[in-house]
mmCIF file of C-alpha atoms in Angstrom:
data_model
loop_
_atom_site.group_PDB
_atom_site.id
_atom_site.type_symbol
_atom_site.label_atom_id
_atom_site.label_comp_id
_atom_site.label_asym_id
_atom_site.label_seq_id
_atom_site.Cartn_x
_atom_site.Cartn_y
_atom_site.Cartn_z
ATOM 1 C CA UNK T 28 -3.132 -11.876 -18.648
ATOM 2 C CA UNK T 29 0.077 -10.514 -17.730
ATOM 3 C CA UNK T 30 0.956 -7.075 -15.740
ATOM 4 C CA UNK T 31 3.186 -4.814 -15.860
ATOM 5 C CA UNK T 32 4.867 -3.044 -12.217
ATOM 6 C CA UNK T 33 6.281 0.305 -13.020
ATOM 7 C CA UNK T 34 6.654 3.578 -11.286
ATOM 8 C CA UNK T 35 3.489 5.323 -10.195
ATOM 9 C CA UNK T 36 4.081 9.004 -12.566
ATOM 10 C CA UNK T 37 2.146 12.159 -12.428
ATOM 11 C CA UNK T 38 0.372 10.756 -15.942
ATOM 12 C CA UNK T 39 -1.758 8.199 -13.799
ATOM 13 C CA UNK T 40 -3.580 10.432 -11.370
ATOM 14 C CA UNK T 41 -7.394 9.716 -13.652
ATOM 15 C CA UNK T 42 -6.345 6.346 -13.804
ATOM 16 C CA UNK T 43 -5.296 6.348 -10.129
ATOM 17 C CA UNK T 44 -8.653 7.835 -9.427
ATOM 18 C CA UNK T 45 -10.661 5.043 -11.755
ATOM 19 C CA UNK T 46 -8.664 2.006 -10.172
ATOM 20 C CA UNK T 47 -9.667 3.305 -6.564
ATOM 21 C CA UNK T 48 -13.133 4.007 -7.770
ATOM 22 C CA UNK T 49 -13.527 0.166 -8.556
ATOM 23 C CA UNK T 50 -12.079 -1.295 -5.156
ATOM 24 C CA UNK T 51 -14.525 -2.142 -2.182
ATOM 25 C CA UNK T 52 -14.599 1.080 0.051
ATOM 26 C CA UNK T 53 -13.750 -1.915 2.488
ATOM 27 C CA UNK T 54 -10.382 -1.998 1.114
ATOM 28 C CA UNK T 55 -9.741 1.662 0.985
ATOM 29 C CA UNK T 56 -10.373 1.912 5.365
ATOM 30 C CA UNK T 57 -6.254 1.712 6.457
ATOM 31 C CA UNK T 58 -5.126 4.468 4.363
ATOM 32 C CA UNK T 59 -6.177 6.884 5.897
ATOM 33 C CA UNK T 60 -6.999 8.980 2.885
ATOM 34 C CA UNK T 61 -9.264 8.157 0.115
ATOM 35 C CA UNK T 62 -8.322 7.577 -3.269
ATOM 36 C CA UNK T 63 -10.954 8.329 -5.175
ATOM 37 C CA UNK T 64 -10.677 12.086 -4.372
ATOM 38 C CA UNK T 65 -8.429 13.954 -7.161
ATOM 39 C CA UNK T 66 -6.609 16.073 -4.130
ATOM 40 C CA UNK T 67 -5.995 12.893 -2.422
ATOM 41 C CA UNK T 68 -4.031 12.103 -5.559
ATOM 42 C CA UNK T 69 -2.498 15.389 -6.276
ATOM 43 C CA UNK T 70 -1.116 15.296 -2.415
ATOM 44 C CA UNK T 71 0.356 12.159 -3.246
ATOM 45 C CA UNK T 72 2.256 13.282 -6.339
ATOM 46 C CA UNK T 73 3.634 16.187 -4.318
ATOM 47 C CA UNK T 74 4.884 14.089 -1.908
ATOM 48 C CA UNK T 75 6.621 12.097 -4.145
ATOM 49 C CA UNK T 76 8.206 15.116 -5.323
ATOM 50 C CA UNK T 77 9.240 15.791 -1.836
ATOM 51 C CA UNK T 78 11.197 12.292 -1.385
ATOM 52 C CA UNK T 79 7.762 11.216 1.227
ATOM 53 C CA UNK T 80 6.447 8.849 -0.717
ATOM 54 C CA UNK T 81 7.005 6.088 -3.443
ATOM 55 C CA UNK T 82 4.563 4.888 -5.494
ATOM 56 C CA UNK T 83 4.281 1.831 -8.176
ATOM 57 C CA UNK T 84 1.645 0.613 -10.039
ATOM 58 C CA UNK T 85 0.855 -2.927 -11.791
ATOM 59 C CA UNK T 86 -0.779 -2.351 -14.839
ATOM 60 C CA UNK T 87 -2.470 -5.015 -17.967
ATOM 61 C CA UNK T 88 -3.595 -3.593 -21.226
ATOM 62 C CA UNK T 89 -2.876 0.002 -20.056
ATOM 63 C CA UNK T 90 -5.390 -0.146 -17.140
ATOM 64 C CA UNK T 91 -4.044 -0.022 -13.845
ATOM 65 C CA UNK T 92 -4.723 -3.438 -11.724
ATOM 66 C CA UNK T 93 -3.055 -2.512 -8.199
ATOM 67 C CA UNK T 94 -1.106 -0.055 -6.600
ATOM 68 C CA UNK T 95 1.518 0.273 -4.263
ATOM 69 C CA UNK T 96 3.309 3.002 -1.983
ATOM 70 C CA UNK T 97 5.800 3.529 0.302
ATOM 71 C CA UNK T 98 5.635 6.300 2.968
ATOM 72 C CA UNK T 99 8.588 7.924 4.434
ATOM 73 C CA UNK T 100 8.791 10.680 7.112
ATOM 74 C CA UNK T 101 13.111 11.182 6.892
ATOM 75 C CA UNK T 102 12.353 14.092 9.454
ATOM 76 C CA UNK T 103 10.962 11.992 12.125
ATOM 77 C CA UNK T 104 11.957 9.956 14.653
ATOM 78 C CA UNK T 105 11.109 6.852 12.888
ATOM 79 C CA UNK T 106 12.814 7.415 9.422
ATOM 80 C CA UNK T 107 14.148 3.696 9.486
ATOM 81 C CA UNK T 108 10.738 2.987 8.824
ATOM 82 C CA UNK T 109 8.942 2.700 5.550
ATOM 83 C CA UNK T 110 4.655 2.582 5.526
ATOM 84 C CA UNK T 111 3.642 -0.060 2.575
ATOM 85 C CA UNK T 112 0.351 0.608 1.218
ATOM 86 C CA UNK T 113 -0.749 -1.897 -1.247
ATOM 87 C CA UNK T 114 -4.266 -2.885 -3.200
ATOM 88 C CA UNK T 115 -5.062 -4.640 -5.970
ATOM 89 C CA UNK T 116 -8.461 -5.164 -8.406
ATOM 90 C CA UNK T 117 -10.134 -8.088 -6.971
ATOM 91 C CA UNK T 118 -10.670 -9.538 -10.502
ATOM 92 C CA UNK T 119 -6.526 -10.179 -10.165
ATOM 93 C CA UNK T 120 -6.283 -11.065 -6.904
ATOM 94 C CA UNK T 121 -4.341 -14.322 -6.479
ATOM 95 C CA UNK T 122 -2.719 -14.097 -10.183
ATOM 96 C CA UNK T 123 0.689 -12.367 -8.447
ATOM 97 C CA UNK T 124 0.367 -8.874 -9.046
ATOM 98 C CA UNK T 125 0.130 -7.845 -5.238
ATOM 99 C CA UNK T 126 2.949 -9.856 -4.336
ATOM 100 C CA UNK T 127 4.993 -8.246 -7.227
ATOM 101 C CA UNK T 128 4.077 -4.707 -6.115
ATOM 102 C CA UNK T 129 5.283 -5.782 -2.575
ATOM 103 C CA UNK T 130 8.532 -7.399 -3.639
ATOM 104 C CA UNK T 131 9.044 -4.049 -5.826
ATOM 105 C CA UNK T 132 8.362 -2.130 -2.261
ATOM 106 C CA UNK T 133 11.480 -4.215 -0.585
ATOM 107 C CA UNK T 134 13.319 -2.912 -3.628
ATOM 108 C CA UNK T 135 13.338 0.501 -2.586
ATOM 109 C CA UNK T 136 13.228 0.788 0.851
ATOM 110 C CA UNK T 137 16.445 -0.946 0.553
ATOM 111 C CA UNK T 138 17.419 1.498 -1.919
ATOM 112 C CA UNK T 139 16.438 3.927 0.166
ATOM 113 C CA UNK T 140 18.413 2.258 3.735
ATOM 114 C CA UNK T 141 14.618 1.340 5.317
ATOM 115 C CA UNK T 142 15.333 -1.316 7.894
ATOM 116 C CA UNK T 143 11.772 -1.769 8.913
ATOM 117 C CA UNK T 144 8.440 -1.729 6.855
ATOM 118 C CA UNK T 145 4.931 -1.735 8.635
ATOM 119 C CA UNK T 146 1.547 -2.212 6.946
ATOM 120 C CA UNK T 147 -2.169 -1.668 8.415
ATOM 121 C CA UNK T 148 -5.147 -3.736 7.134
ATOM 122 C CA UNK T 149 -8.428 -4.790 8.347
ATOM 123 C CA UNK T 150 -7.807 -8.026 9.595
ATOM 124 C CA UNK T 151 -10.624 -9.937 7.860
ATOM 125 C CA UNK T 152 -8.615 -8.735 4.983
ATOM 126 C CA UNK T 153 -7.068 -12.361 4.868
ATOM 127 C CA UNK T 154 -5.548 -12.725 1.982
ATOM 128 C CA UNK T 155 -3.409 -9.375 2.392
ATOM 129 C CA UNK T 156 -2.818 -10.938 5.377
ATOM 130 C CA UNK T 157 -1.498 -14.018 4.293
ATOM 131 C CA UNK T 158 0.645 -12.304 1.024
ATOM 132 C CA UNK T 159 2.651 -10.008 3.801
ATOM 133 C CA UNK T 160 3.260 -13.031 5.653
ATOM 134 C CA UNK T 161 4.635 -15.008 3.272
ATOM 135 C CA UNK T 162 7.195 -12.124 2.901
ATOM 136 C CA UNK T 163 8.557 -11.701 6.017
ATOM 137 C CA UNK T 164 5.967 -9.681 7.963
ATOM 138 C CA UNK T 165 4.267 -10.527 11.567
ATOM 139 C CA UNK T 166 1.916 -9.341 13.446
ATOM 140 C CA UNK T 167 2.906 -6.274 16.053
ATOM 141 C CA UNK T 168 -0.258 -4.925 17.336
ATOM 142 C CA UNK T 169 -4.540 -4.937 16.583
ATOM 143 C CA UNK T 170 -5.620 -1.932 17.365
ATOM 144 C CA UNK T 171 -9.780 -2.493 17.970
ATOM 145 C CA UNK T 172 -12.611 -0.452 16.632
ATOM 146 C CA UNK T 173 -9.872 2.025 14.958
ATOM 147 C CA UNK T 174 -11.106 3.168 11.618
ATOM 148 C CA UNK T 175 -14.903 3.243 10.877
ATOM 149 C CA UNK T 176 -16.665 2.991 7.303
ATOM 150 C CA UNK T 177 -18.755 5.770 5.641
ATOM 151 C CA UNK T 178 -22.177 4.570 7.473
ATOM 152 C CA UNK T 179 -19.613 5.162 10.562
ATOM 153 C CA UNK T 180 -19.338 1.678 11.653
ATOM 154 C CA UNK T 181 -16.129 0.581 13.266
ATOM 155 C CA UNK T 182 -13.859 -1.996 11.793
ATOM 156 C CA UNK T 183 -10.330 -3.012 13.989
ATOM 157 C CA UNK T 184 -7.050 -2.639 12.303
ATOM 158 C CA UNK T 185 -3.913 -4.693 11.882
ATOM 159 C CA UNK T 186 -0.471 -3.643 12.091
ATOM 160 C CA UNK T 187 2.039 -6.010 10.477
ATOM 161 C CA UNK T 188 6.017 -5.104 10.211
ATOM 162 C CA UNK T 189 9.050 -6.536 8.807
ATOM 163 C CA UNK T 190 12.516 -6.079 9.790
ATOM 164 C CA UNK T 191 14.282 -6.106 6.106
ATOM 165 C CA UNK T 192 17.782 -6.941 4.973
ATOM 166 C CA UNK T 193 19.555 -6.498 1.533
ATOM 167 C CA UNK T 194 19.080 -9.905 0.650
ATOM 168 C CA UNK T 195 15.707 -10.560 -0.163
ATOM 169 C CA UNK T 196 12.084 -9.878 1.555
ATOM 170 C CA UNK T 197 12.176 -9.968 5.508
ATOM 171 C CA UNK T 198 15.887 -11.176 5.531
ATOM 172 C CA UNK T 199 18.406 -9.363 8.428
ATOM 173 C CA UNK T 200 21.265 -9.006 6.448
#
């Protein structure tokens, strides 16, 4: 099977809302917000109206596979920096498609003069792990017993950056 990485549109939020529905809640903990919640959504396509946020999605046989977005604040102090947000379907884990929505992510925050990404993740999360590294991201700070699960357990959480370039994924220049 092959995907597809487009823009994320107002026309996906059900989908949006189906893909996040199948994930592991454990891979829903770093953002924050959850998915599966129609406002969550809704909020999101507002602030892509806005200019805060970014979105693609990776999509085979017109069901959405993964997901990426990047989050901007261009108010605050920190609007060099980009947040990545990235998940994919387990069933296609491996097969590209999350390193394709992340490549797609350097693509516009270059387009849109980001010199730094960051990206939070439970660090068991080890693939996600690996897949930033391999594009130009390290490790800046683990931040313990930060988020905690619906049965309120606690779970630490990794915070990975990049300085980016024009050239290519995690290059200066």
């Amino acid at each position: 099977m092959s995907h597809r990485i487009r823009r994320f549109t107002d026309a996906d939020q059900t989908a949006m809302i189906a893909f996040a529905e199948e994930l592991p809640e454990h891979d829903l903990l770093f953002l924050g917000r959850d998915l599966r919640h129609p406002r969550v959504i809704a909020a999101w396509v507002d602030a892509m109206a806005a200019g805060h946020i970014d979105g693609l999605v990776a999509e085979e046989n017109d069901t959405l596979v993964g997901t990426a977005a990047l989050v901007c604040d261009p108010l605050g102090w920190s609007a060099h920096v980009g947040e990545v947000r990235l998940l994919v379907t387990p069933a296609r884990r491996g097969a590209g498609v999350g390193r394709d929505l992340l490549e797609g992510i350097y693509v516009i925050a270059r387009e849109r003069g980001l010199s730094k990404l960051v990206a939070n993740m439970t660090p068991d999360q080890i693939g996600s792990v690996m897949l930033f590294e391999s594009l130009g991201f390290r490790a800046e700070a683990l931040l313990r017993d930060h988020v905690r699960d619906r049965e309120g357990n606690p779970h630490d959480l990794a915070i990975l950056s990049a300085d980016i370039g024009r050239d290519g994924p995690g290059s200066a220049g």
